[in-house]
Tab-separated table of C-alpha atoms in Angstrom:
chain	number	residue	atom	x	y	z
A	1	ASP	CA	40.346	-173.878	-38.147
A	2	ALA	CA	40.032	-170.800	-35.928
A	3	GLY	CA	43.753	-170.587	-35.375
A	4	VAL	CA	45.451	-170.435	-32.000
A	5	ILE	CA	43.065	-169.109	-29.377
A	6	GLN	CA	44.239	-167.263	-26.279
A	7	SER	CA	42.292	-165.962	-23.345
A	8	PRO	CA	41.923	-163.505	-21.861
A	9	ARG	CA	43.031	-160.907	-24.416
A	10	HIS	CA	43.690	-158.376	-21.682
A	11	GLU	CA	44.328	-158.892	-17.990
A	12	VAL	CA	44.866	-156.232	-15.371
A	13	THR	CA	45.706	-157.421	-11.892
A	14	GLU	CA	47.358	-156.263	-8.730
A	15	MET	CA	50.766	-157.301	-7.514
A	16	GLY	CA	50.635	-160.535	-5.571
A	17	GLN	CA	47.610	-161.953	-7.359
A	18	GLU	CA	47.633	-165.200	-9.302
A	19	VAL	CA	47.280	-164.920	-13.069
A	20	THR	CA	46.342	-167.761	-15.416
A	21	LEU	CA	46.694	-167.438	-19.161
A	22	ARG	CA	45.072	-169.961	-21.466
A	23	CYS	CA	45.819	-171.298	-24.907
A	24	LYS	CA	44.113	-173.614	-27.357
A	25	PRO	CA	46.498	-174.695	-30.125
A	26	ILE	CA	45.546	-175.598	-33.671
A	27	SER	CA	44.217	-179.131	-33.841
A	28	GLY	CA	46.848	-181.609	-34.986
A	29	HIS	CA	49.834	-179.472	-34.024
A	30	ASP	CA	52.291	-181.420	-31.873
A	31	TYR	CA	54.273	-178.468	-30.546
A	32	LEU	CA	53.153	-175.619	-28.319
A	33	PHE	CA	55.258	-172.602	-27.358
A	34	TRP	CA	54.819	-169.837	-24.799
A	35	TYR	CA	56.561	-166.504	-25.452
A	36	ARG	CA	56.759	-163.199	-23.641
A	37	GLN	CA	57.211	-159.927	-25.517
A	38	THR	CA	58.396	-156.661	-23.963
A	39	MET	CA	59.984	-153.543	-25.379
A	40	MET	CA	63.131	-154.089	-23.348
A	41	ARG	CA	63.726	-157.803	-23.969
A	42	GLY	CA	61.924	-158.449	-27.238
A	43	LEU	CA	60.372	-161.867	-27.816
A	44	GLU	CA	61.518	-164.490	-25.324
A	45	LEU	CA	60.718	-168.199	-25.425
A	46	LEU	CA	59.515	-169.284	-22.003
A	47	ILE	CA	58.725	-172.967	-22.493
A	48	TYR	CA	57.677	-175.396	-25.171
A	49	PHE	CA	55.851	-178.726	-25.254
A	50	ASN	CA	55.892	-181.672	-27.622
A	51	ASN	CA	52.913	-184.018	-27.451
A	52	ASN	CA	51.881	-182.389	-24.153
A	53	VAL	CA	55.277	-182.992	-22.542
A	54	PRO	CA	57.447	-180.011	-21.514
A	55	ILE	CA	60.696	-180.189	-23.488
A	56	ASP	CA	62.553	-177.031	-22.519
A	57	ASP	CA	61.559	-174.666	-19.719
A	58	SER	CA	64.912	-172.899	-19.457
A	59	GLY	CA	63.293	-169.613	-20.435
A	60	MET	CA	60.875	-169.572	-17.514
A	61	PRO	CA	62.130	-166.622	-15.502
A	62	GLU	CA	61.419	-167.799	-11.977
A	63	ASP	CA	59.601	-170.352	-9.881
A	64	ARG	CA	56.652	-167.993	-9.866
A	65	PHE	CA	56.002	-169.110	-13.452
A	66	SER	CA	54.555	-172.512	-14.269
A	67	ALA	CA	53.030	-174.034	-17.397
A	68	LYS	CA	50.951	-177.111	-17.998
A	69	MET	CA	49.493	-178.932	-20.956
A	70	PRO	CA	46.982	-181.475	-19.626
A	71	ASN	CA	45.859	-182.472	-23.122
A	72	ALA	CA	46.527	-181.766	-26.786
A	73	SER	CA	43.992	-178.960	-26.977
A	74	PHE	CA	44.755	-176.871	-23.910
A	75	SER	CA	47.649	-175.236	-22.117
A	76	THR	CA	47.977	-172.771	-19.256
A	77	LEU	CA	50.682	-170.395	-18.105
A	78	LYS	CA	50.370	-169.407	-14.479
A	79	ILE	CA	52.134	-166.634	-12.572
A	80	GLN	CA	51.873	-166.779	-8.795
A	81	PRO	CA	52.438	-164.291	-7.253
A	82	SER	CA	52.468	-161.730	-10.030
A	83	GLU	CA	54.790	-158.702	-9.977
A	84	PRO	CA	54.781	-155.433	-11.972
A	85	ARG	CA	57.834	-156.577	-13.969
A	86	ASP	CA	55.719	-159.452	-15.356
A	87	SER	CA	53.726	-156.920	-17.373
A	88	ALA	CA	54.100	-157.932	-21.017
A	89	VAL	CA	52.285	-159.493	-23.931
A	90	TYR	CA	52.261	-163.279	-23.668
A	91	PHE	CA	51.948	-165.271	-26.869
A	92	CYS	CA	51.108	-168.871	-27.398
A	93	ALA	CA	52.106	-170.523	-30.686
A	94	SER	CA	51.651	-173.999	-32.097
A	95	SER	CA	53.493	-175.854	-34.817
A	96	PRO	CA	53.067	-179.090	-36.735
A	97	LEU	CA	56.874	-179.282	-37.113
A	98	GLY	CA	56.502	-180.395	-40.727
A	99	LEU	CA	57.870	-183.582	-42.191
A	100	GLN	CA	60.640	-181.579	-43.848
A	101	GLY	CA	61.552	-180.249	-40.420
A	102	SER	CA	60.468	-176.631	-40.800
A	103	ASN	CA	59.097	-175.191	-37.572
A	104	GLU	CA	56.375	-172.924	-38.935
A	105	GLN	CA	54.789	-171.459	-35.853
A	106	PHE	CA	51.253	-170.141	-35.765
A	107	PHE	CA	50.793	-167.441	-33.157
A	108	GLY	CA	47.756	-166.538	-31.147
A	109	PRO	CA	46.683	-162.894	-30.724
A	110	GLY	CA	48.393	-162.647	-27.347
A	111	THR	CA	47.346	-161.737	-23.824
A	112	ARG	CA	48.345	-158.260	-22.675
A	113	LEU	CA	49.070	-158.533	-18.961
A	114	THR	CA	49.345	-155.475	-16.747
A	115	VAL	CA	50.349	-155.958	-13.122
A	116	LEU	CA	49.786	-152.867	-10.973
B	1	GLY	CA	71.903	-171.632	-29.218
B	2	GLU	CA	71.095	-169.149	-31.907
B	3	ASP	CA	71.735	-165.424	-31.663
B	4	VAL	CA	69.914	-163.242	-34.177
B	5	GLU	CA	70.452	-159.523	-34.778
B	6	GLN	CA	68.544	-156.975	-36.818
B	7	SER	CA	68.503	-153.237	-37.272
B	8	LEU	CA	65.653	-151.650	-35.363
B	9	PHE	CA	64.071	-149.317	-37.893
B	10	LEU	CA	63.640	-148.808	-41.630
B	11	SER	CA	61.716	-146.107	-43.437
B	12	VAL	CA	60.857	-146.293	-47.147
B	13	ARG	CA	58.568	-144.536	-49.572
B	14	GLU	CA	55.529	-146.306	-50.955
B	15	GLY	CA	56.401	-148.044	-54.204
B	16	ASP	CA	60.093	-148.393	-53.366
B	17	SER	CA	61.774	-151.655	-52.409
B	18	SER	CA	62.492	-152.438	-48.757
B	19	VAL	CA	65.446	-154.520	-47.664
B	20	ILE	CA	65.521	-155.816	-44.102
B	21	ASN	CA	68.753	-157.411	-42.933
B	22	CYS	CA	69.566	-159.996	-40.303
B	23	THR	CA	72.675	-161.755	-39.037
B	24	TYR	CA	72.714	-165.015	-37.118
B	25	THR	CA	75.330	-167.050	-35.303
B	26	ASP	CA	74.301	-170.697	-35.459
B	27	SER	CA	75.391	-172.105	-38.811
B	28	SER	CA	73.580	-175.369	-38.050
B	29	SER	CA	70.144	-173.730	-38.313
B	30	THR	CA	68.358	-175.800	-40.918
B	31	TYR	CA	65.669	-173.230	-41.550
B	32	LEU	CA	65.588	-169.442	-41.319
B	33	TYR	CA	62.300	-167.605	-41.101
B	34	TRP	CA	60.761	-164.197	-41.624
B	35	TYR	CA	57.732	-163.247	-39.548
B	36	LYS	CA	55.567	-160.131	-39.668
B	37	GLN	CA	53.832	-158.549	-36.679
B	38	GLU	CA	51.137	-155.953	-37.146
B	39	PRO	CA	50.089	-153.714	-34.228
B	40	GLY	CA	48.138	-155.577	-31.572
B	41	ALA	CA	48.543	-158.948	-33.246
B	42	GLY	CA	50.659	-162.047	-33.014
B	43	LEU	CA	53.486	-162.903	-35.387
B	44	GLN	CA	52.624	-164.317	-38.769
B	45	LEU	CA	54.989	-166.412	-40.848
B	46	LEU	CA	55.802	-164.698	-44.152
B	47	THR	CA	58.308	-167.078	-45.641
B	48	TYR	CA	61.209	-169.335	-44.774
B	49	ILE	CA	64.310	-170.628	-46.496
B	50	PHE	CA	66.096	-173.924	-46.192
B	51	SER	CA	69.756	-173.547	-45.328
B	52	ASN	CA	70.972	-175.183	-48.559
B	53	MET	CA	69.267	-172.508	-50.662
B	54	ASP	CA	70.672	-169.113	-51.608
B	55	MET	CA	67.461	-167.449	-52.648
B	56	LYS	CA	63.728	-167.885	-52.438
B	57	GLN	CA	61.125	-165.748	-54.167
B	58	ASP	CA	57.469	-165.573	-53.255
B	59	GLN	CA	55.467	-162.889	-55.095
B	60	ARG	CA	56.769	-159.524	-53.801
B	61	LEU	CA	59.093	-161.170	-51.281
B	62	THR	CA	62.658	-162.258	-51.983
B	63	VAL	CA	64.817	-163.915	-49.350
B	64	LEU	CA	68.576	-164.003	-49.809
B	65	LEU	CA	70.832	-166.200	-47.699
B	66	ASN	CA	74.596	-165.780	-47.481
B	67	LYS	CA	75.759	-168.751	-45.439
B	68	LYS	CA	79.396	-167.714	-45.457
B	69	ASP	CA	78.610	-164.390	-43.778
B	70	LYS	CA	75.584	-165.754	-41.868
B	71	HIS	CA	73.494	-162.997	-43.338
B	72	LEU	CA	69.824	-163.166	-44.271
B	73	SER	CA	67.791	-160.478	-45.988
B	74	LEU	CA	64.175	-159.914	-46.912
B	75	ARG	CA	63.374	-157.737	-49.888
B	76	ILE	CA	59.844	-156.432	-50.345
B	77	ALA	CA	59.214	-155.126	-53.842
B	78	ASP	CA	56.763	-152.277	-54.470
B	79	THR	CA	56.311	-151.621	-50.757
B	80	GLN	CA	52.769	-150.682	-49.756
B	81	THR	CA	51.417	-148.892	-46.686
B	82	GLY	CA	49.947	-152.222	-45.620
B	83	ASP	CA	53.481	-153.565	-45.287
B	84	SER	CA	54.091	-151.266	-42.309
B	85	ALA	CA	54.797	-153.645	-39.440
B	86	ILE	CA	57.599	-155.178	-37.424
B	87	TYR	CA	59.558	-157.890	-39.223
B	88	PHE	CA	61.341	-160.631	-37.318
B	89	CYS	CA	64.100	-162.855	-38.550
B	90	ALA	CA	64.307	-166.223	-36.766
B	91	GLY	CA	66.358	-169.391	-36.843
B	92	GLY	CA	66.586	-172.752	-35.155
B	93	TYR	CA	64.873	-176.097	-35.149
B	94	GLN	CA	62.474	-176.960	-32.323
B	95	LYS	CA	63.703	-174.014	-30.287
B	96	VAL	CA	63.484	-171.015	-32.592
B	97	THR	CA	65.283	-167.804	-31.657
B	98	PHE	CA	63.780	-164.530	-32.860
B	99	GLY	CA	65.653	-161.356	-33.639
B	100	THR	CA	64.820	-158.026	-32.072
B	101	GLY	CA	62.562	-157.076	-34.977
B	102	THR	CA	62.816	-154.302	-37.565
B	103	LYS	CA	60.045	-151.741	-37.617
B	104	LEU	CA	59.220	-150.868	-41.223
B	105	GLN	CA	57.587	-147.514	-41.787
B	106	VAL	CA	56.126	-146.896	-45.236
B	107	ILE	CA	55.685	-143.256	-46.156
B	108	PRO	CA	52.809	-142.563	-48.579
């Protein structure tokens, strides 16, 4: 398996523009997580899905952020409109949530977003 | 929810042992994890420990868990320059909370 795939790897956009980040989880993993990493706030969980259904979106900072998982192999995180404070590295991770209950998460390489 | 704290920085000489410490608040966390992040990459799971264990060893890595003090540590034996990275402690079940990360610098 190629691991978790994220695209684009880098995104530079101007304030007010819509940004869409994409993620392909590892096949067979039932859980998908979106994180944001910044120097100031560290690694923050934004939202996670189980079997394509959003379970907890309490970490989504504002209504400008939305996430979807239309099928088991694809998820998007959208920011509309984007603001400079959204600049961060966004990670997608997937997990099989093993039978013993361990949540071993497999992370993608991240998307570095810069909003000017 | 879980709250996880770590020291921010650790510097060791190549060949020495490194010990990275972590404290957590949620005693119901079934599993506690250690992840490694190299520059420009995502996090990678190094090891994890089940909450009913005190110790787990995996090659150069040793995890110690003190449930009474809610303290977790990761010991890296014979630290190499390739171990330079940020190490994250994490805990929780479906919703995993990550610590702030400890940047390990290995001096040749």
